[in-house]
Short mmCIF file of C-alpha atoms and ligand atoms in Angstrom, two decimals:
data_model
loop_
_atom_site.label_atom_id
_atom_site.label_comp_id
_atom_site.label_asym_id
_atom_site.label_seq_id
_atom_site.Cartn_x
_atom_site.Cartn_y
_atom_site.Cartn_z
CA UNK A 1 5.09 18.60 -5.90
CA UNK A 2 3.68 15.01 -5.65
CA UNK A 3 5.39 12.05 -6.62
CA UNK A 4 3.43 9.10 -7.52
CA UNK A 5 5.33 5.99 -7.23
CA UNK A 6 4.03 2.44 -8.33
CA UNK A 7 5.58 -0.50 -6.33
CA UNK A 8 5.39 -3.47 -8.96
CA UNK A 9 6.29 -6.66 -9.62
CA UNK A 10 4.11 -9.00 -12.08
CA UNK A 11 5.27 -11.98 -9.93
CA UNK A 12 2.58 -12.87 -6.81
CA UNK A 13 4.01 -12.84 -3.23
CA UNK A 14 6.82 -11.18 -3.89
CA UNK A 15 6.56 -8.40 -0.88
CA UNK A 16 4.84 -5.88 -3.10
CA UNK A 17 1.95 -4.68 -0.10
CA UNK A 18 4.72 -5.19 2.58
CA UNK A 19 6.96 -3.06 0.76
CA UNK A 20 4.14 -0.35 -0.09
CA UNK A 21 3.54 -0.16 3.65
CA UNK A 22 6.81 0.00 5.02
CA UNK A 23 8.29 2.74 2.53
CA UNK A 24 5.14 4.81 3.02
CA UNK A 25 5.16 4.80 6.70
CA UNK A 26 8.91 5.64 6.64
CA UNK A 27 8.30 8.82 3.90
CA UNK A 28 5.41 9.52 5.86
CA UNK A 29 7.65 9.90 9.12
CA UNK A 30 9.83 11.98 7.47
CA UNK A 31 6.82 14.39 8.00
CA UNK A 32 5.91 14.12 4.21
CA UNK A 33 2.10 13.88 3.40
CA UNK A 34 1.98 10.27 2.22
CA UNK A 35 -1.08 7.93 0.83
CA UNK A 36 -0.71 4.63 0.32
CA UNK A 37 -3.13 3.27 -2.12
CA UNK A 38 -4.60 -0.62 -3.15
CA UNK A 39 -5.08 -1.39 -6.40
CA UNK A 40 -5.83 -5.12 -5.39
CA UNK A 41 -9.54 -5.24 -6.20
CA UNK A 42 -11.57 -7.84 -4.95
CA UNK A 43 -8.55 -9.03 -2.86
CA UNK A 44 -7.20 -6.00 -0.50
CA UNK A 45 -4.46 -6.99 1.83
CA UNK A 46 -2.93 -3.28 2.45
CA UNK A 47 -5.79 -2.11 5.30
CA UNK A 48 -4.08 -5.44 6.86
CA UNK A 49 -0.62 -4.63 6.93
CA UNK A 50 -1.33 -1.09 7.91
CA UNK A 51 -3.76 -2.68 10.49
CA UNK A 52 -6.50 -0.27 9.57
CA UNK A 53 -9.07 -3.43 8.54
CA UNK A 54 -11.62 -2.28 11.13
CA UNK A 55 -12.10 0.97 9.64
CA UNK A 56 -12.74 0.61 5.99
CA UNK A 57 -15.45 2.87 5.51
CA UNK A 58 -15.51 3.70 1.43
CA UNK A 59 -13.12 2.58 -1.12
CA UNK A 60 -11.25 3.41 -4.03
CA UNK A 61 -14.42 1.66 -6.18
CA UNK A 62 -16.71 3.97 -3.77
CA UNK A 63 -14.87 7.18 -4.75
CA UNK A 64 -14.99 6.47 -8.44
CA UNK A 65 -18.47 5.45 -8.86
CA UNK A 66 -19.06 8.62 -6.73
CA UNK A 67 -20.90 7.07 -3.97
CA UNK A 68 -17.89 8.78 -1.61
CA UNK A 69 -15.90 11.88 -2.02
CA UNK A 70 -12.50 11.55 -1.53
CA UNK A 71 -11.56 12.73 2.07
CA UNK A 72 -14.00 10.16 2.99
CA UNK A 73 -12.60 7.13 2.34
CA UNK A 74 -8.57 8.32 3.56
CA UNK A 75 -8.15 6.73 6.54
CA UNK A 76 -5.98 8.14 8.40
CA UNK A 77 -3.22 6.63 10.36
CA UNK A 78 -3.08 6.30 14.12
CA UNK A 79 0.63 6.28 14.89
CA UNK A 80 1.68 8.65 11.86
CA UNK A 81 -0.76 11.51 11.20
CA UNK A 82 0.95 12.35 7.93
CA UNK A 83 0.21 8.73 6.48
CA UNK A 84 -2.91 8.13 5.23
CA UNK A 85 -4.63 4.74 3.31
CA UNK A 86 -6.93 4.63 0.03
CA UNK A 87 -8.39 1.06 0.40
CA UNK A 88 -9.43 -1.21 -2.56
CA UNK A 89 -13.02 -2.44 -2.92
CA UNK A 90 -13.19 -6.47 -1.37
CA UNK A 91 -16.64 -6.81 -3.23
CA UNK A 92 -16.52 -5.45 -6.76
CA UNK A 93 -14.07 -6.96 -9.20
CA UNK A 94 -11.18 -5.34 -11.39
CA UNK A 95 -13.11 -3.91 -13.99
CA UNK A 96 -15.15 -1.42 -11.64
CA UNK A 97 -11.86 0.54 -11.80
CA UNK A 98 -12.13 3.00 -14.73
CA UNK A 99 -9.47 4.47 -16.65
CA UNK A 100 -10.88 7.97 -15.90
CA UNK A 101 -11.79 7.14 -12.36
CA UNK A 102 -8.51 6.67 -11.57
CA UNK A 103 -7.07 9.46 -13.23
CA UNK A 104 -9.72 12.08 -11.64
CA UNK A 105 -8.54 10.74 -7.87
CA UNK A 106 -4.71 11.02 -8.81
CA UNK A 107 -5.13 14.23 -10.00
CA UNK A 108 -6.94 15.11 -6.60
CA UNK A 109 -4.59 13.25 -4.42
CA UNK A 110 -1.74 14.99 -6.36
CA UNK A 111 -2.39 18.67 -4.77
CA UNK A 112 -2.71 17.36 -1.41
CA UNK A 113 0.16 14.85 -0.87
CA UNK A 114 4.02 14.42 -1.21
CA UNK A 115 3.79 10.75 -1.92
CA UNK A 116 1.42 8.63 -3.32
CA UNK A 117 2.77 5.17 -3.35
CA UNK A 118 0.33 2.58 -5.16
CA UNK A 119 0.11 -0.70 -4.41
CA UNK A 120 -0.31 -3.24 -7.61
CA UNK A 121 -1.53 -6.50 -7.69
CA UNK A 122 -0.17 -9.02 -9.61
CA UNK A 123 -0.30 -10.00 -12.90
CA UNK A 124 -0.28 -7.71 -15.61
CA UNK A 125 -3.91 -7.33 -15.98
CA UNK A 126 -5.69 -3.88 -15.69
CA UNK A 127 -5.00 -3.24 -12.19
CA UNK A 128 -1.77 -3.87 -12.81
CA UNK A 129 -1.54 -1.44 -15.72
CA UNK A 130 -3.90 1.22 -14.01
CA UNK A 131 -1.41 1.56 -10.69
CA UNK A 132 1.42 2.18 -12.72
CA UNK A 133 -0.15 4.54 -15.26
CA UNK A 134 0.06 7.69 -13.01
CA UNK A 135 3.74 7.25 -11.64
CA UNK A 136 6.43 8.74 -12.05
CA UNK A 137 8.80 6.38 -10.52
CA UNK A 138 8.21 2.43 -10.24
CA UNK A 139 9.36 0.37 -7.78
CA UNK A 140 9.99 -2.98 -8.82
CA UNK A 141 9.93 -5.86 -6.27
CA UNK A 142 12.34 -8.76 -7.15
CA UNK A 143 13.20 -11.98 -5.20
CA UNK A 144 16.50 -13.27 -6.04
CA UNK A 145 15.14 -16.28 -7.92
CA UNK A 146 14.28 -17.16 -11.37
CA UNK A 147 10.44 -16.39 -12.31
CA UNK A 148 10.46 -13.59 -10.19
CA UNK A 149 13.51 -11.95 -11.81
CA UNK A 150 11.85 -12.85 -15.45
CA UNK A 151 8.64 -11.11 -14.67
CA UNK A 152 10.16 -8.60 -12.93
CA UNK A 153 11.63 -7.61 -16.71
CA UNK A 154 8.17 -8.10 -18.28
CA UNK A 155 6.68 -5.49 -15.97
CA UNK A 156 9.81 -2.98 -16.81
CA UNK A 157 8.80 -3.28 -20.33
CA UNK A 158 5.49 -2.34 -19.25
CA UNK A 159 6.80 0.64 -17.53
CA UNK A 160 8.45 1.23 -20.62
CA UNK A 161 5.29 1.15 -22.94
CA UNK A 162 1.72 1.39 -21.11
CA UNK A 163 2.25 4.56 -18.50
CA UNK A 164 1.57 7.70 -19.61
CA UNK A 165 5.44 8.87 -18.94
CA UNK A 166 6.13 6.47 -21.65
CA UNK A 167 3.22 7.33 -24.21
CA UNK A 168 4.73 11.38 -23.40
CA UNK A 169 8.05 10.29 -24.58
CA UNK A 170 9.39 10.57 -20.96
CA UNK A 171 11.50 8.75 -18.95
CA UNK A 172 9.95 6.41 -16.56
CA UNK A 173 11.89 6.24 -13.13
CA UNK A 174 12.77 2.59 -12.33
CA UNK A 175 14.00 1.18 -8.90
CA UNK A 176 14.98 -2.08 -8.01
CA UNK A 177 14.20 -3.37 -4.17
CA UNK A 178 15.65 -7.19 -3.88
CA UNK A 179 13.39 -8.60 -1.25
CA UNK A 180 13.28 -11.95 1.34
CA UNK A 181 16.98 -11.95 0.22
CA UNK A 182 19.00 -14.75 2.43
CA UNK A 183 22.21 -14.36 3.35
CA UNK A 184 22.65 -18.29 4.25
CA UNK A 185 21.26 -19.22 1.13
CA UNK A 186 23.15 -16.80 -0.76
CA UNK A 187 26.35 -17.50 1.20
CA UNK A 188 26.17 -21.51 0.01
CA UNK A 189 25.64 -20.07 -3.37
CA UNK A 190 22.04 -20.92 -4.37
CA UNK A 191 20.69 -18.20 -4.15
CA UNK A 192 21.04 -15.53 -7.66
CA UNK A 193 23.80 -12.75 -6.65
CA UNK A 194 22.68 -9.69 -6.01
CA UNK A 195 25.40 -8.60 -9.14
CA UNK A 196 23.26 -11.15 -11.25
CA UNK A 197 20.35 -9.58 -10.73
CA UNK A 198 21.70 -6.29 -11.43
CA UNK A 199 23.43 -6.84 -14.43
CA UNK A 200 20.48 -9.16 -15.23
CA UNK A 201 17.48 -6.19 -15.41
CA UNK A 202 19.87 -3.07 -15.19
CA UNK A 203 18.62 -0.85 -13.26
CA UNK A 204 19.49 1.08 -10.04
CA UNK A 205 19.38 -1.00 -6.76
CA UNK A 206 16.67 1.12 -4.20
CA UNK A 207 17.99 -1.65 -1.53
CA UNK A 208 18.11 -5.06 -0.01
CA UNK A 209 15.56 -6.72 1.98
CA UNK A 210 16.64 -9.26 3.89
CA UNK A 211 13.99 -12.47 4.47
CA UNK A 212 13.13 -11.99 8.16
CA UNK A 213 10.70 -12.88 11.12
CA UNK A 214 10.35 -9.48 11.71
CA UNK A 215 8.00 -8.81 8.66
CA UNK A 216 5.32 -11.53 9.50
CA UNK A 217 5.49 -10.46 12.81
CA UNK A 218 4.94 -6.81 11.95
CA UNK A 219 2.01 -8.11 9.69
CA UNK A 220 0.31 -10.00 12.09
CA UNK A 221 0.56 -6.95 14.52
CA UNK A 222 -0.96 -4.82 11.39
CA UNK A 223 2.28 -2.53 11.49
CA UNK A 224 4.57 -1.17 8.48
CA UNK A 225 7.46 -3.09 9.51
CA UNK A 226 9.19 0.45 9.70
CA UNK A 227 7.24 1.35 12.24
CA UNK A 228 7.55 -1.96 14.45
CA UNK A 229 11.21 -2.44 15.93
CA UNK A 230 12.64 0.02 14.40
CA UNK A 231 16.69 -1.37 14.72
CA UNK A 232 15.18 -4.90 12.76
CA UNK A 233 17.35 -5.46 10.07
CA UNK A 234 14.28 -5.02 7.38
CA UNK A 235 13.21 -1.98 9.01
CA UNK A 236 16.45 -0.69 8.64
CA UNK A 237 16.95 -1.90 5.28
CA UNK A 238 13.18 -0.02 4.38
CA UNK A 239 14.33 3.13 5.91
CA UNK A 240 17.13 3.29 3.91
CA UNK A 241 15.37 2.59 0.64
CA UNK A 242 12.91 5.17 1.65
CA UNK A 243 15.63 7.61 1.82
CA UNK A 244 17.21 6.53 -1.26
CA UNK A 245 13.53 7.15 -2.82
CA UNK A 246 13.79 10.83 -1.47
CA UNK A 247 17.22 11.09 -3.38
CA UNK A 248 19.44 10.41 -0.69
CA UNK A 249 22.87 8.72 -1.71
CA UNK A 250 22.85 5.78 0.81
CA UNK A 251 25.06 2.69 -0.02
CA UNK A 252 23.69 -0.28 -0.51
CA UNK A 253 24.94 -2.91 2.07
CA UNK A 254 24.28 -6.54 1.35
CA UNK A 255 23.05 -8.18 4.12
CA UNK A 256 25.60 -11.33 5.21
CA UNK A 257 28.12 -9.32 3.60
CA UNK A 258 31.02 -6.30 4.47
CA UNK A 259 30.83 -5.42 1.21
CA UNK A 260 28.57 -2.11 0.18
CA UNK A 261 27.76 -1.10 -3.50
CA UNK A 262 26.82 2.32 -4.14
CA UNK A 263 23.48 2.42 -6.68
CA UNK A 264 24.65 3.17 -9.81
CA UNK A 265 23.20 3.97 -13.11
CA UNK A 266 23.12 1.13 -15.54
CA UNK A 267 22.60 1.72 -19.23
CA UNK A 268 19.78 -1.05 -20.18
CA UNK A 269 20.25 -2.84 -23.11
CA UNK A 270 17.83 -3.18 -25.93
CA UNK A 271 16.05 -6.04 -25.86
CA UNK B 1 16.04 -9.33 18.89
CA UNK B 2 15.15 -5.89 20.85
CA UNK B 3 14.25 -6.09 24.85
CA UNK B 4 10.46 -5.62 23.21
CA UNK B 5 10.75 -8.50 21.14
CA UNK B 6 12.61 -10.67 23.80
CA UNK B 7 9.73 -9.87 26.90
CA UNK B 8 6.98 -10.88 24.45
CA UNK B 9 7.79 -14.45 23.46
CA UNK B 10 4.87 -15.07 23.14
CA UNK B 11 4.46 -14.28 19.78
CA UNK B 12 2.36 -12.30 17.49
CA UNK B 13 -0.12 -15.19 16.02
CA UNK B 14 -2.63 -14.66 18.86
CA UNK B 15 -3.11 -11.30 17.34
CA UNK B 16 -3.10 -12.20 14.00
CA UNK B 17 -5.56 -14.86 14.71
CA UNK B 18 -8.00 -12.46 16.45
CA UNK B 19 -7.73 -9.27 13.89
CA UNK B 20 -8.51 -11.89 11.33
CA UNK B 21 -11.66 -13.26 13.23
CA UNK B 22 -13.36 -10.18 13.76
CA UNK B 23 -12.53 -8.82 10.12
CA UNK B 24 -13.68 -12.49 8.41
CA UNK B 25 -16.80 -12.21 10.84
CA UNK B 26 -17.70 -9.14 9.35
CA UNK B 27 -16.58 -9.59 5.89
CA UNK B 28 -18.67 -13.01 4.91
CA UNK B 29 -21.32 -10.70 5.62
CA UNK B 30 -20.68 -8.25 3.03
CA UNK B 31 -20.55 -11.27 0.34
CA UNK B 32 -23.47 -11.39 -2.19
CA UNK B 33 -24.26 -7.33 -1.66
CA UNK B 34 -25.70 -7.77 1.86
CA UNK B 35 -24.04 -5.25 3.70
CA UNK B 36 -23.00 -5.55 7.51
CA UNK B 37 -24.90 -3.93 10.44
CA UNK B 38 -22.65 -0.87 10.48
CA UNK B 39 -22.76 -0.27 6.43
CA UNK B 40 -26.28 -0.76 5.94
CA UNK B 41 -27.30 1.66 9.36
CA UNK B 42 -24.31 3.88 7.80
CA UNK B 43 -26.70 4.12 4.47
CA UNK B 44 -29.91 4.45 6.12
CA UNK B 45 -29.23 7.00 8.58
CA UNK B 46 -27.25 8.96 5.36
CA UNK B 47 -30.44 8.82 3.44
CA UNK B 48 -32.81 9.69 6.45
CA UNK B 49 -30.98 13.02 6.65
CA UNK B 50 -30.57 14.16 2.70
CA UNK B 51 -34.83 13.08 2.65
CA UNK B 52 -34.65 16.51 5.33
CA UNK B 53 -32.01 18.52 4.51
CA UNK B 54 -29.66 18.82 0.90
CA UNK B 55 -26.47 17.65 2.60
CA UNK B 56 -23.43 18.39 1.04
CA UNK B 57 -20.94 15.40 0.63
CA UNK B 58 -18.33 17.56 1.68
CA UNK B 59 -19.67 18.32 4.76
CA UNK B 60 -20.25 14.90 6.10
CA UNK B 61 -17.46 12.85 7.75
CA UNK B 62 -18.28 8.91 8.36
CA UNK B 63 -16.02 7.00 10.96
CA UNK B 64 -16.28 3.05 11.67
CA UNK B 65 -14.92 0.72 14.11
CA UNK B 66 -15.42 -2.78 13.62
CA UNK B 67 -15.05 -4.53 16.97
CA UNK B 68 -15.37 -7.68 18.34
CA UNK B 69 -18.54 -6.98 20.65
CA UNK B 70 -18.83 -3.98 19.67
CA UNK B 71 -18.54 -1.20 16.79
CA UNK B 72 -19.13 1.83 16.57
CA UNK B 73 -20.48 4.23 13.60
CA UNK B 74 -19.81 7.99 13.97
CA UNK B 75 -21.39 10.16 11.36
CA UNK B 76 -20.85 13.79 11.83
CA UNK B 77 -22.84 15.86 9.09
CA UNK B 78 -23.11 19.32 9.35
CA UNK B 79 -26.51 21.03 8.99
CA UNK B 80 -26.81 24.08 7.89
CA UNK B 81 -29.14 26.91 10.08
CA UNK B 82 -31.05 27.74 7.07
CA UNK B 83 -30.91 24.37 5.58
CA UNK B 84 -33.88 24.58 2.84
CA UNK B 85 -36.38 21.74 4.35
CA UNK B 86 -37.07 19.54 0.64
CA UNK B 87 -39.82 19.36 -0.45
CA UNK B 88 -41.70 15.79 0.65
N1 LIG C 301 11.49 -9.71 3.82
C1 LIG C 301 10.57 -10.63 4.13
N2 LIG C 301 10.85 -11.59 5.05
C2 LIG C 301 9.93 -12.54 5.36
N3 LIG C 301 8.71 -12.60 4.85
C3 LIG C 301 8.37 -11.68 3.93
C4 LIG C 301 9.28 -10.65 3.52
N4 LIG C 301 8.65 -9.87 2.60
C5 LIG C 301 7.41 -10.39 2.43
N5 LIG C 301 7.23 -11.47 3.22
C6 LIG C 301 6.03 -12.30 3.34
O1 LIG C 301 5.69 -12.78 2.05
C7 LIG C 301 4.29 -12.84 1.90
C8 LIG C 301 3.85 -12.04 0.67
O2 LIG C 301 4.13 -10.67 0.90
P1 LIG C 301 3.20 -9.52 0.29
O3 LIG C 301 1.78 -9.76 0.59
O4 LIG C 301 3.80 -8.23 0.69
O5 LIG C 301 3.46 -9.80 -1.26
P2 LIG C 301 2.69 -9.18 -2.50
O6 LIG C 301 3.72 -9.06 -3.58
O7 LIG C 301 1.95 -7.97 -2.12
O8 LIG C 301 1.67 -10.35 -2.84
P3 LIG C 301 0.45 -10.28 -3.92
O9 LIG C 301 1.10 -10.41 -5.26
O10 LIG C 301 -0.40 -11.44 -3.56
O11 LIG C 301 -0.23 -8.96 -3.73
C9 LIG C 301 3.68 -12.33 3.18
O12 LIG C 301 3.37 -13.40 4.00
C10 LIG C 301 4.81 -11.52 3.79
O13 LIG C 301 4.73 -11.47 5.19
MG1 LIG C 302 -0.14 -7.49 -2.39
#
């Protein structure tokens, strides 16, 4: 059965595509059928990371308006033949995604793949709200700092109200992945805790990115950072998450720290 | 740092640098509808074929490679034996 997972964070620049590539490629080398999808219209960064820019044939825009059929415009990848990449349009703008375009190709993708991971863009605009409508689990990117922990709990009332999970009654999935997290910042103490941010939004902890050289490097090279040096400490830190995602109990270490918290279940308060 | 990293000081911004100059190259292009070299012959050989033959989407698998000095377009469509000739 297909799980559809939106990685999310209202916030800009927060590691949302980075994050999108590096737990797909990591499912996806689990030997799980994985898609990665952009739902950044008019400005598509994933074929980037993924370093599959050159061969953008048809889009997500494309398969919608019908000009493509689906198969056509997967790319597959070249290092992991079970991951595969749904592009966003560069040259249309938001509103060429349609409500019931998007639901046709998730209900399509959703009999041939394990994962389908969707990238949103930020803001809460329609993108926004069309890549999480389909999932069943949402990923929220955080950065341990201020704005980004305050939008982070605007898009988790989001989750909460505009996916179809929530308009069903059900219960959306919610993960937290703390990313560009600095252990010399957080060691002088200016940095939020990682306990903060926890207690702060309440919900599970997926993992902890630490902020590294590793991940431009692995962007500049067009590689999921989980599939670059594999022993880097975010690659590591991705994998893990990844196999958290897959309902592995993994504990949580925090990098710069001995100390390890095992993800547990917080109750979120009412608002 | 990994042996990998340590042998290749030299750093990954040349790469980024070029992978953004050939993609840029052929995306200001694409701006205002034009279409690049490979899109547009991609549509026009496409429609040459379905003026012949009814092709059937399904059958018809497009691959590009934008390149520096080169790319390449590869579109395999698969024509029936009895494909009904349409009507001109
Ligand atoms: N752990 C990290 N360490 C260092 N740099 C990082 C890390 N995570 C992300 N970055 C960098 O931060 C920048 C933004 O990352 P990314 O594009 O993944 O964010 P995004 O949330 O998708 O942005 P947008 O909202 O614009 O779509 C990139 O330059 C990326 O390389
Ligand atoms: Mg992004």
């Amino acid at each position: 059965m297909a799980k559809v997972i939106v990685v999310t964070s209202g916030k800009g620049g927060v590691g949302k595509t980075t994050s999108t590539a590096a737990l797909g490629a990591a499912l996806a080398q689990r030997g799980e059928k994985t898609v990665v999808i952009d739902f950044d219209v008019g400005l598509r960064n994933l074929d980037l990371v993924m370093g599959a820019e050159r061969r953008v044939v048809y889009d997500l825009v494309n398969v919608i308006q019908g000009d493509a059929k689906l198969p056509q415009a997967l790319i597959r990848d070249k290092r992991v033949e079970t991951l595969f990449l749904l592009p966003a349009s560069q040259t249309r703008d938001k509103d060429a995604l349609t409500s019931e375009g998007v639901e046709i190709v998730m209900e399509t993708l959703k009999r041939h793949f394990d994962w389908i991971i969707c990238d949103s863009p930020a803001g809460i605009e329609r993108g926004a709200t069309l890549a999480m409508r389909h999932a069943d689990a949402a990923v929220i990117v955080t950065n341990p700092e201020v704005s980004s922990v305050r939008d982070s709990d605007r898009i988790i009332g989001l989750l909460d109200s505009k996916t179809l999970k929530a308009e069903n009654g059900e219960r959306m999935e919610k993960h937290l992945l703390l990313t560009r997290y600095d252990p010399v910042r957080a060691a002088r103490g200016d940095m939020l805790k990682v306990d903060d941010v926890l207690e702060i939004l309440s919900i599970p902890l997926l993992g902890i990115i630490p902020e590294s050289m590793e991940v431009l490097r692995a962007s500049n090279l067009g590689t999921p950072v989980t599939l670059a040096d594999k022993t880097s400490a975010p690659a590591m830190a991705y994998e893990q998450a990844a196999r958290r995602l897959a309902g592995e109990i993994i504990p949580v270490t925090i990098p710069g720290e001995r100390r390890s918290i095992l993800a547990k279940m917080f109750g979120r308060r009412a608002a | 740092m990994s042996l990998f990293t340590f042998f290749n000081r030299k750093g990954s911004a040349p790469a980024a640098r070029e992978r953004l100059q050939i993609l840029l190259a052929h995306e200001r292009v694409n701006i205002g509808g034009q279409s690049d070299l490979v899109t547009l012959l991609r549509e026009e050989i496409l429609a040459v074929v379905a003026k012949h033959v009814a092709i059937d989407p399904e059958k018809v698998t497009v691959t590009m490679e934008r390149g520096d000095n080169v790319s390449t377009l590869e579109v395999d469509i698969e024509i029936p034996l009895h494909a009904e000739k349409k009507a001109a």
